[in-house]
């Protein structure tokens, strides 16, 4: 393990955010051509991380960072190994192409600068997720991906569908993020470490902990929501409401892969248990089948690809759950291959929509001559998606079957799932790549022609990359596949598969997949109609369930609000004091520890009794007062009696403060009450008076018992001794009380002053508003009378 130069890597991590700041300004001056300059940011990030390839390929791990909150072992730190490096290269490399593509796709859009800014923020957030070593950094970046994706999915905020999709994605992934935070805290509590690089050594301790299942379920909640695992898959296809550059980036290299990244990262810690090897394959396999079946139903090119993203994520989760050496290798190869072909195909779909005016596959055909470069890029992506040689997708599919094949029922079940899933993805891949381009030419809403270089550069580059990566598979494995598989497994792994097919069950299963895919492709229209009929028969689905859930939450909040927020101040005050009474009595009742009742002292002086008598007389005056003004003035008697007690027992400063507070309180309350239009006396019903009296007696008794309990505890003179010893030395003051208020509690005192000031301003505002309303009411239609009242 080695340390990187913290300055360089930190700047690289901040580079997308810096580029996001200047993107609007740059776009205003250069228009869509700003994409060429903005793409330099992810390109620089790609080059920076590419420099770690040799060290990581040799088994090295690079760490670095800064201490943030040392007392809590919180740092701003990063971890670069085979897993994080591969993700960083995909995020930055594909990100550069997406920025260029965005410039061409949204050329002339009045909010292009804002779009660039959001995309770069999204890129920086995802980069932070995969590079973070600190738990806190991981969570902050994790939630930032949810926030930035919300901005991107809802970019066209004038459309209700965009707003709904954005909110849905934020609710599902944001809620999962909170589950992840709780899971990380549980793991932190188990191991005592808050860095991923250190956590990887605590796998046995975590698995042996009684809190293992709690940590596992919370982490899976975060990962499954982010990577759209069934039944939380519904938000991802809806996210296609975003502009196509967002969809291409979201579905290929960024947010949806964050959950898969988390599972791969924590495989050495949470894996190798029955729970892990059951939950992940089951949910992943279900997601694979559900995603491909729903993809068959669609006619929109983006929706077809979006649902196959769901299925691909399910396949990755399923392979990660199997956890064997070959399953991990297959997951690595498929993740990289999927990033390349899915990013390219989404850009192709957007290019077709941009140049032909529609994404409906049933309204497209014969575009091969009009868009030859786009057709080549689409074909490259489809071949890799179908798992055909000589593209990287073929290597991934062969390794998948090699990893899953066994004769036991459990393995055979998942082999069948993989064959069906891959066969249906074969169908969708070629449906996207062939149906719009082959056959007779179909009249489209726009006159179709080849797009500009900014639009076809990205998909063509990714298609070539998928081809080259397979042809030079030994180098690909040395620098990408093997280091990544080693990081996921927690031990050294070597990936060796090549484009040359190997005889055996894997090849046979590949041939079966191809045959199934060809047959299903020829029956696509009938399969689509059948799925439409089936879904109509089922009716309900998770997407509708989300709407019902949100609607139920809104109705529940309305009911709760009407109960606890009826708009009556007397209700709020009663509820507040009832809760205070419960808080005072509940601990004493629960633990059965009641304070001893005080004994009346025998040496009470006459003047001390006189003070108590004054207090009781004032209390009687408050209770029996016939109007509010008399009650307010009488209430001040209690405070003055307490001030006299302070003075008698040697606390003149405190006594003076009490006199001032009580005087001001009485004056302010009197002023307020006389300026408000209130009834002269109390007209509450007897029932309300009894309730209020009971609550006040219970609260008073509770405070009395609480103070008795406090005073009966052994006195700890530590703080008193501290202030007495250091008031003169530190604050140069002999009046300890003043020193405490002004120096030791200076900020607190300033805050109290600010609170008093804000309260005074609020009271003044209420008086002005109330007097204004009273003036209108009293003055009626007489302007002179209204002005006089004001």
Coordinates of N, CA and C in Angstrom, one line a residue, residues 645-785:
X645 N -35.8 36.7 48.0 CA -35.1 35.5 48.6 C -33.6 35.5 48.2
X646 N -33.3 35.8 46.9 CA -31.9 35.8 46.4 C -31.2 36.9 47.3
X647 N -31.8 38.0 47.5 CA -31.1 39.1 48.2 C -30.8 38.6 49.7
X648 N -31.8 38.0 50.3 CA -31.7 37.6 51.7 C -30.6 36.5 51.9
X649 N -30.4 35.7 50.8 CA -29.4 34.7 50.9 C -28.0 35.0 50.2
X650 N -27.8 36.3 50.1 CA -26.4 36.8 49.7 C -26.1 36.7 48.2
X651 N -27.1 36.9 47.4 CA -26.9 37.0 45.9 C -27.5 38.2 45.3
X652 N -26.8 39.4 45.6 CA -27.4 40.7 45.2 C -27.4 40.8 43.7
X653 N -26.4 40.3 43.0 CA -26.4 40.4 41.5 C -27.5 39.7 40.9
X654 N -27.7 38.5 41.4 CA -28.8 37.7 40.9 C -30.2 38.3 41.2
X655 N -30.3 38.8 42.4 CA -31.5 39.5 42.8 C -31.8 40.7 41.9
X656 N -30.8 41.5 41.6 CA -31.0 42.7 40.8 C -31.5 42.2 39.4
X657 N -30.8 41.2 38.9 CA -31.2 40.7 37.5 C -32.7 40.2 37.6
X658 N -33.1 39.5 38.6 CA -34.4 39.0 38.7 C -35.4 40.2 38.8
X659 N -35.1 41.2 39.6 CA -36.0 42.4 39.6 C -36.1 43.0 38.2
X660 N -35.0 43.1 37.5 CA -35.1 43.7 36.2 C -35.9 42.9 35.2
X661 N -35.7 41.6 35.2 CA -36.4 40.7 34.3 C -37.9 40.7 34.6
X662 N -38.3 40.7 35.9 CA -39.7 40.7 36.2 C -40.3 42.0 35.8
X663 N -39.6 43.1 36.1 CA -40.2 44.4 35.8 C -40.4 44.5 34.3
X664 N -39.4 44.1 33.5 CA -39.6 44.2 32.0 C -40.7 43.3 31.5
X665 N -40.7 42.1 32.1 CA -41.7 41.1 31.7 C -43.1 41.7 31.9
X666 N -43.4 42.2 33.1 CA -44.7 42.8 33.4 C -45.0 43.9 32.5
X667 N -44.0 44.8 32.2 CA -44.3 46.0 31.4 C -44.6 45.6 29.9
X668 N -43.8 44.6 29.4 CA -44.0 44.2 28.0 C -45.3 43.5 27.9
X669 N -45.6 42.6 28.8 CA -46.9 41.9 28.7 C -48.1 42.8 28.8
X670 N -47.9 43.8 29.7 CA -49.0 44.8 29.9 C -49.2 45.6 28.6
X671 N -48.1 46.0 28.0 CA -48.2 46.8 26.8 C -48.9 45.9 25.7
X672 N -48.4 44.7 25.6 CA -49.0 43.8 24.5 C -50.5 43.6 24.7
X673 N -50.9 43.3 26.0 CA -52.3 43.0 26.2 C -53.2 44.2 26.1
X674 N -52.7 45.3 26.4 CA -53.5 46.5 26.2 C -53.6 47.0 24.8
X675 N -52.7 46.6 23.9 CA -52.8 46.9 22.5 C -53.6 45.9 21.7
X676 N -53.8 44.7 22.2 CA -54.5 43.7 21.5 C -56.0 43.8 21.8
X677 N -56.9 43.5 20.8 CA -58.3 43.5 21.0 C -58.7 42.2 21.7
X678 N -58.8 42.1 23.0 CA -59.1 40.9 23.7 C -60.3 41.2 24.6
X679 N -61.0 40.1 25.0 CA -62.1 40.3 25.9 C -61.6 40.7 27.2
X680 N -62.4 41.4 28.0 CA -61.9 42.0 29.2 C -61.7 40.9 30.3
X681 N -62.4 39.8 30.2 CA -62.2 38.8 31.3 C -62.1 37.4 30.6
X682 N -61.9 36.4 31.4 CA -61.7 35.0 30.9 C -63.1 34.4 30.8
X683 N -63.4 34.0 29.5 CA -64.7 33.4 29.3 C -64.6 31.9 29.0
X684 N -63.6 31.3 29.4 CA -63.4 29.8 29.2 C -64.5 29.0 30.0
X685 N -64.9 27.9 29.4 CA -65.8 27.0 30.1 C -65.2 26.4 31.3
X686 N -66.0 26.0 32.3 CA -65.5 25.4 33.5 C -64.6 24.2 33.2
X687 N -65.0 23.4 32.2 CA -64.2 22.2 31.8 C -62.8 22.6 31.4
X688 N -62.7 23.6 30.6 CA -61.4 24.1 30.1 C -60.5 24.6 31.3
X689 N -61.2 25.3 32.2 CA -60.5 25.8 33.3 C -59.9 24.7 34.2
X690 N -60.7 23.6 34.4 CA -60.3 22.5 35.2 C -59.1 21.8 34.5
X691 N -59.2 21.6 33.2 CA -58.1 21.0 32.5 C -56.8 21.8 32.6
X692 N -56.9 23.1 32.4 CA -55.7 23.9 32.5 C -55.1 24.0 33.9
X693 N -56.0 24.0 34.9 CA -55.6 24.0 36.3 C -54.9 22.7 36.6
X694 N -55.4 21.6 36.2 CA -54.8 20.3 36.4 C -53.4 20.2 35.8
X695 N -53.3 20.6 34.5 CA -52.0 20.6 33.9 C -51.0 21.5 34.6
X696 N -51.4 22.7 35.0 CA -50.5 23.6 35.7 C -50.0 23.0 37.0
X697 N -51.0 22.4 37.8 CA -50.6 21.8 39.0 C -49.6 20.6 38.9
X698 N -49.9 19.8 37.9 CA -49.0 18.7 37.6 C -47.6 19.1 37.2
X699 N -47.5 20.1 36.3 CA -46.2 20.7 35.9 C -45.5 21.3 37.1
X700 N -46.2 22.1 37.9 CA -45.6 22.7 39.1 C -45.1 21.7 40.0
X701 N -45.9 20.6 40.3 CA -45.4 19.5 41.2 C -44.2 18.8 40.5
X702 N -44.2 18.6 39.2 CA -43.1 17.9 38.6 C -41.8 18.7 38.7
X703 N -41.9 20.0 38.5 CA -40.7 20.9 38.6 C -40.2 20.9 40.1
X704 N -41.1 20.9 41.0 CA -40.7 20.9 42.4 C -40.0 19.6 42.8
X705 N -40.6 18.5 42.3 CA -39.9 17.2 42.6 C -38.6 17.1 41.9
X706 N -38.5 17.6 40.7 CA -37.3 17.6 40.0 C -36.2 18.4 40.7
X707 N -36.5 19.6 41.1 CA -35.5 20.4 41.8 C -35.1 19.8 43.1
X708 N -36.1 19.2 43.8 CA -35.8 18.5 45.1 C -34.8 17.3 44.8
X709 N -35.0 16.6 43.7 CA -34.1 15.5 43.4 C -32.7 16.0 43.0
X710 N -32.7 17.1 42.3 CA -31.3 17.6 42.0 C -30.6 18.1 43.2
X711 N -31.3 18.8 44.1 CA -30.6 19.4 45.3 C -30.2 18.3 46.3
X712 N -30.8 17.1 46.2 CA -30.5 16.1 47.1 C -29.4 15.2 46.6
X713 N -28.9 15.5 45.4 CA -27.7 14.7 44.9 C -26.4 15.3 45.5
X714 N -25.4 14.5 45.7 CA -24.1 15.0 46.2 C -23.6 16.1 45.3
X715 N -23.2 17.1 45.9 CA -22.7 18.3 45.2 C -21.3 18.1 44.7
X716 N -21.1 18.4 43.4 CA -19.8 18.2 42.7 C -19.3 19.6 42.5
X717 N -18.2 20.0 43.3 CA -17.8 21.4 43.2 C -16.8 21.7 42.1
X718 N -16.6 20.7 41.1 CA -15.6 20.8 40.1 C -15.7 22.1 39.3
X719 N -16.9 22.4 38.8 CA -17.1 23.6 37.9 C -17.0 24.9 38.8
X720 N -17.6 24.8 40.0 CA -17.5 26.0 40.8 C -16.0 26.3 41.2
X721 N -15.3 25.3 41.5 CA -13.9 25.5 41.8 C -13.1 26.0 40.6
X722 N -13.5 25.5 39.4 CA -12.8 25.9 38.2 C -13.0 27.4 38.0
X723 N -14.2 27.9 38.1 CA -14.5 29.3 37.9 C -13.8 30.2 38.9
X724 N -13.9 29.7 40.2 CA -13.3 30.5 41.3 C -11.8 30.6 41.1
X725 N -11.2 29.5 40.6 CA -9.7 29.5 40.4 C -9.2 30.3 39.2
X726 N -10.0 30.3 38.1 CA -9.5 30.9 36.9 C -10.1 32.2 36.5
X727 N -11.1 32.6 37.2 CA -11.8 33.9 36.8 C -10.8 35.0 36.8
X728 N -10.0 35.1 37.9 CA -9.0 36.2 38.0 C -7.8 35.9 37.0
X729 N -7.3 34.7 36.9 CA -6.1 34.4 36.1 C -6.4 34.5 34.7
X730 N -7.5 33.9 34.2 CA -7.8 33.9 32.8 C -8.5 35.2 32.3
X731 N -9.6 35.5 33.0 CA -10.4 36.6 32.5 C -10.1 38.0 33.3
X732 N -9.2 37.9 34.2 CA -8.8 39.2 35.0 C -10.0 39.9 35.6
X733 N -11.0 39.1 36.1 CA -12.1 39.6 36.8 C -12.3 39.0 38.2
X734 N -12.7 39.8 39.2 CA -13.0 39.3 40.5 C -14.4 38.9 40.7
X735 N -15.3 39.5 39.9 CA -16.7 39.1 40.0 C -17.0 37.9 39.2
X736 N -17.1 36.7 39.9 CA -17.1 35.5 39.2 C -18.3 35.4 38.3
X737 N -19.5 35.8 38.8 CA -20.7 35.8 38.0 C -20.6 36.5 36.7
X738 N -20.0 37.8 36.8 CA -19.8 38.6 35.5 C -18.9 37.9 34.6
X739 N -17.8 37.3 35.1 CA -16.8 36.7 34.3 C -17.4 35.5 33.5
X740 N -18.3 34.7 34.3 CA -18.9 33.6 33.6 C -19.8 34.1 32.4
X741 N -20.6 35.1 32.7 CA -21.5 35.6 31.7 C -20.8 36.2 30.5
X742 N -19.7 37.0 30.7 CA -19.1 37.8 29.7 C -18.0 37.0 29.0
X743 N -17.2 36.2 29.7 CA -16.1 35.6 29.2 C -16.3 34.1 28.9
X744 N -16.5 33.3 30.0 CA -16.6 31.9 29.8 C -17.9 31.5 29.0
X745 N -19.0 32.3 29.1 CA -20.2 32.0 28.4 C -20.5 33.2 27.5
X746 N -19.5 33.8 26.9 CA -19.7 35.0 26.1 C -20.6 34.7 24.9
X747 N -20.3 33.7 24.2 CA -21.1 33.4 23.0 C -22.5 33.0 23.4
X748 N -22.7 32.3 24.4 CA -24.0 31.9 24.9 C -24.8 33.1 25.3
X749 N -24.2 34.0 26.0 CA -24.8 35.2 26.4 C -25.2 36.1 25.2
X750 N -24.3 36.1 24.2 CA -24.7 36.9 23.0 C -25.9 36.2 22.3
X751 N -25.9 34.9 22.3 CA -27.1 34.2 21.7 C -28.4 34.5 22.4
X752 N -28.3 34.6 23.8 CA -29.5 34.9 24.6 C -29.9 36.3 24.2
X753 N -29.0 37.3 24.1 CA -29.4 38.6 23.7 C -30.1 38.6 22.4
X754 N -29.5 37.9 21.4 CA -30.1 37.8 20.1 C -31.5 37.2 20.2
X755 N -31.7 36.2 21.0 CA -33.1 35.7 21.2 C -34.1 36.7 21.7
X756 N -33.6 37.4 22.7 CA -34.5 38.5 23.3 C -34.8 39.5 22.2
X757 N -33.8 39.9 21.5 CA -34.0 40.9 20.4 C -35.0 40.4 19.4
X758 N -34.9 39.2 18.9 CA -35.8 38.6 17.9 C -37.2 38.5 18.5
X759 N -37.3 38.1 19.8 CA -38.6 38.0 20.4 C -39.3 39.4 20.5
X760 N -38.5 40.4 20.8 CA -39.0 41.7 20.9 C -39.5 42.2 19.5
X761 N -38.8 41.9 18.5 CA -39.2 42.3 17.1 C -40.5 41.6 16.7
X762 N -40.5 40.3 17.1 CA -41.7 39.5 16.8 C -43.0 40.1 17.5
X763 N -42.8 40.4 18.8 CA -43.9 41.0 19.6 C -44.3 42.3 18.9
X764 N -43.3 43.2 18.5 CA -43.7 44.4 17.9 C -44.5 44.2 16.6
X765 N -44.0 43.2 15.8 CA -44.7 43.0 14.6 C -46.2 42.5 14.8
X766 N -46.3 41.7 15.8 CA -47.7 41.2 16.2 C -48.6 42.3 16.6
X767 N -48.0 43.3 17.4 CA -48.8 44.4 17.9 C -49.2 45.3 16.7
X768 N -48.3 45.5 15.8 CA -48.6 46.4 14.6 C -49.7 45.7 13.7
X769 N -49.5 44.4 13.5 CA -50.5 43.7 12.7 C -51.9 43.7 13.4
X770 N -51.9 43.4 14.7 CA -53.2 43.3 15.4 C -53.9 44.6 15.5
X771 N -53.1 45.7 15.8 CA -53.7 47.0 15.8 C -54.2 47.4 14.5
X772 N -53.5 47.1 13.4 CA -54.0 47.4 12.1 C -55.3 46.8 11.8
X773 N -55.4 45.4 12.1 CA -56.7 44.7 11.9 C -57.8 45.3 12.8
X774 N -57.4 45.6 14.1 CA -58.4 46.2 15.0 C -58.9 47.5 14.5
X775 N -58.0 48.3 13.9 CA -58.4 49.6 13.4 C -59.4 49.5 12.3
X776 N -59.2 48.5 11.4 CA -60.1 48.4 10.3 C -61.5 48.0 10.8
X777 N -61.4 47.1 11.8 CA -62.7 46.6 12.3 C -63.4 47.7 13.1
X778 N -62.7 48.3 14.0 CA -63.3 49.3 14.8 C -63.7 50.6 14.0
X779 N -62.8 51.0 13.1 CA -63.1 52.2 12.4 C -64.2 52.0 11.3
X780 N -64.5 50.8 11.0 CA -65.5 50.4 10.0 C -65.2 51.2 8.7
X781 N -66.1 52.0 8.2 CA -65.9 52.7 7.0 C -65.5 54.2 7.2
X782 N -65.2 54.5 8.4 CA -64.8 55.9 8.7 C -63.3 56.0 8.6
X783 N -62.7 56.6 7.5 CA -61.2 56.7 7.4 C -60.6 57.5 8.5
X784 N -61.3 58.5 9.0 CA -60.7 59.2 10.1 C -60.6 58.4 11.4
X785 N -61.6 57.6 11.6 CA -61.6 56.7 12.8 C -60.6 55.6 12.7

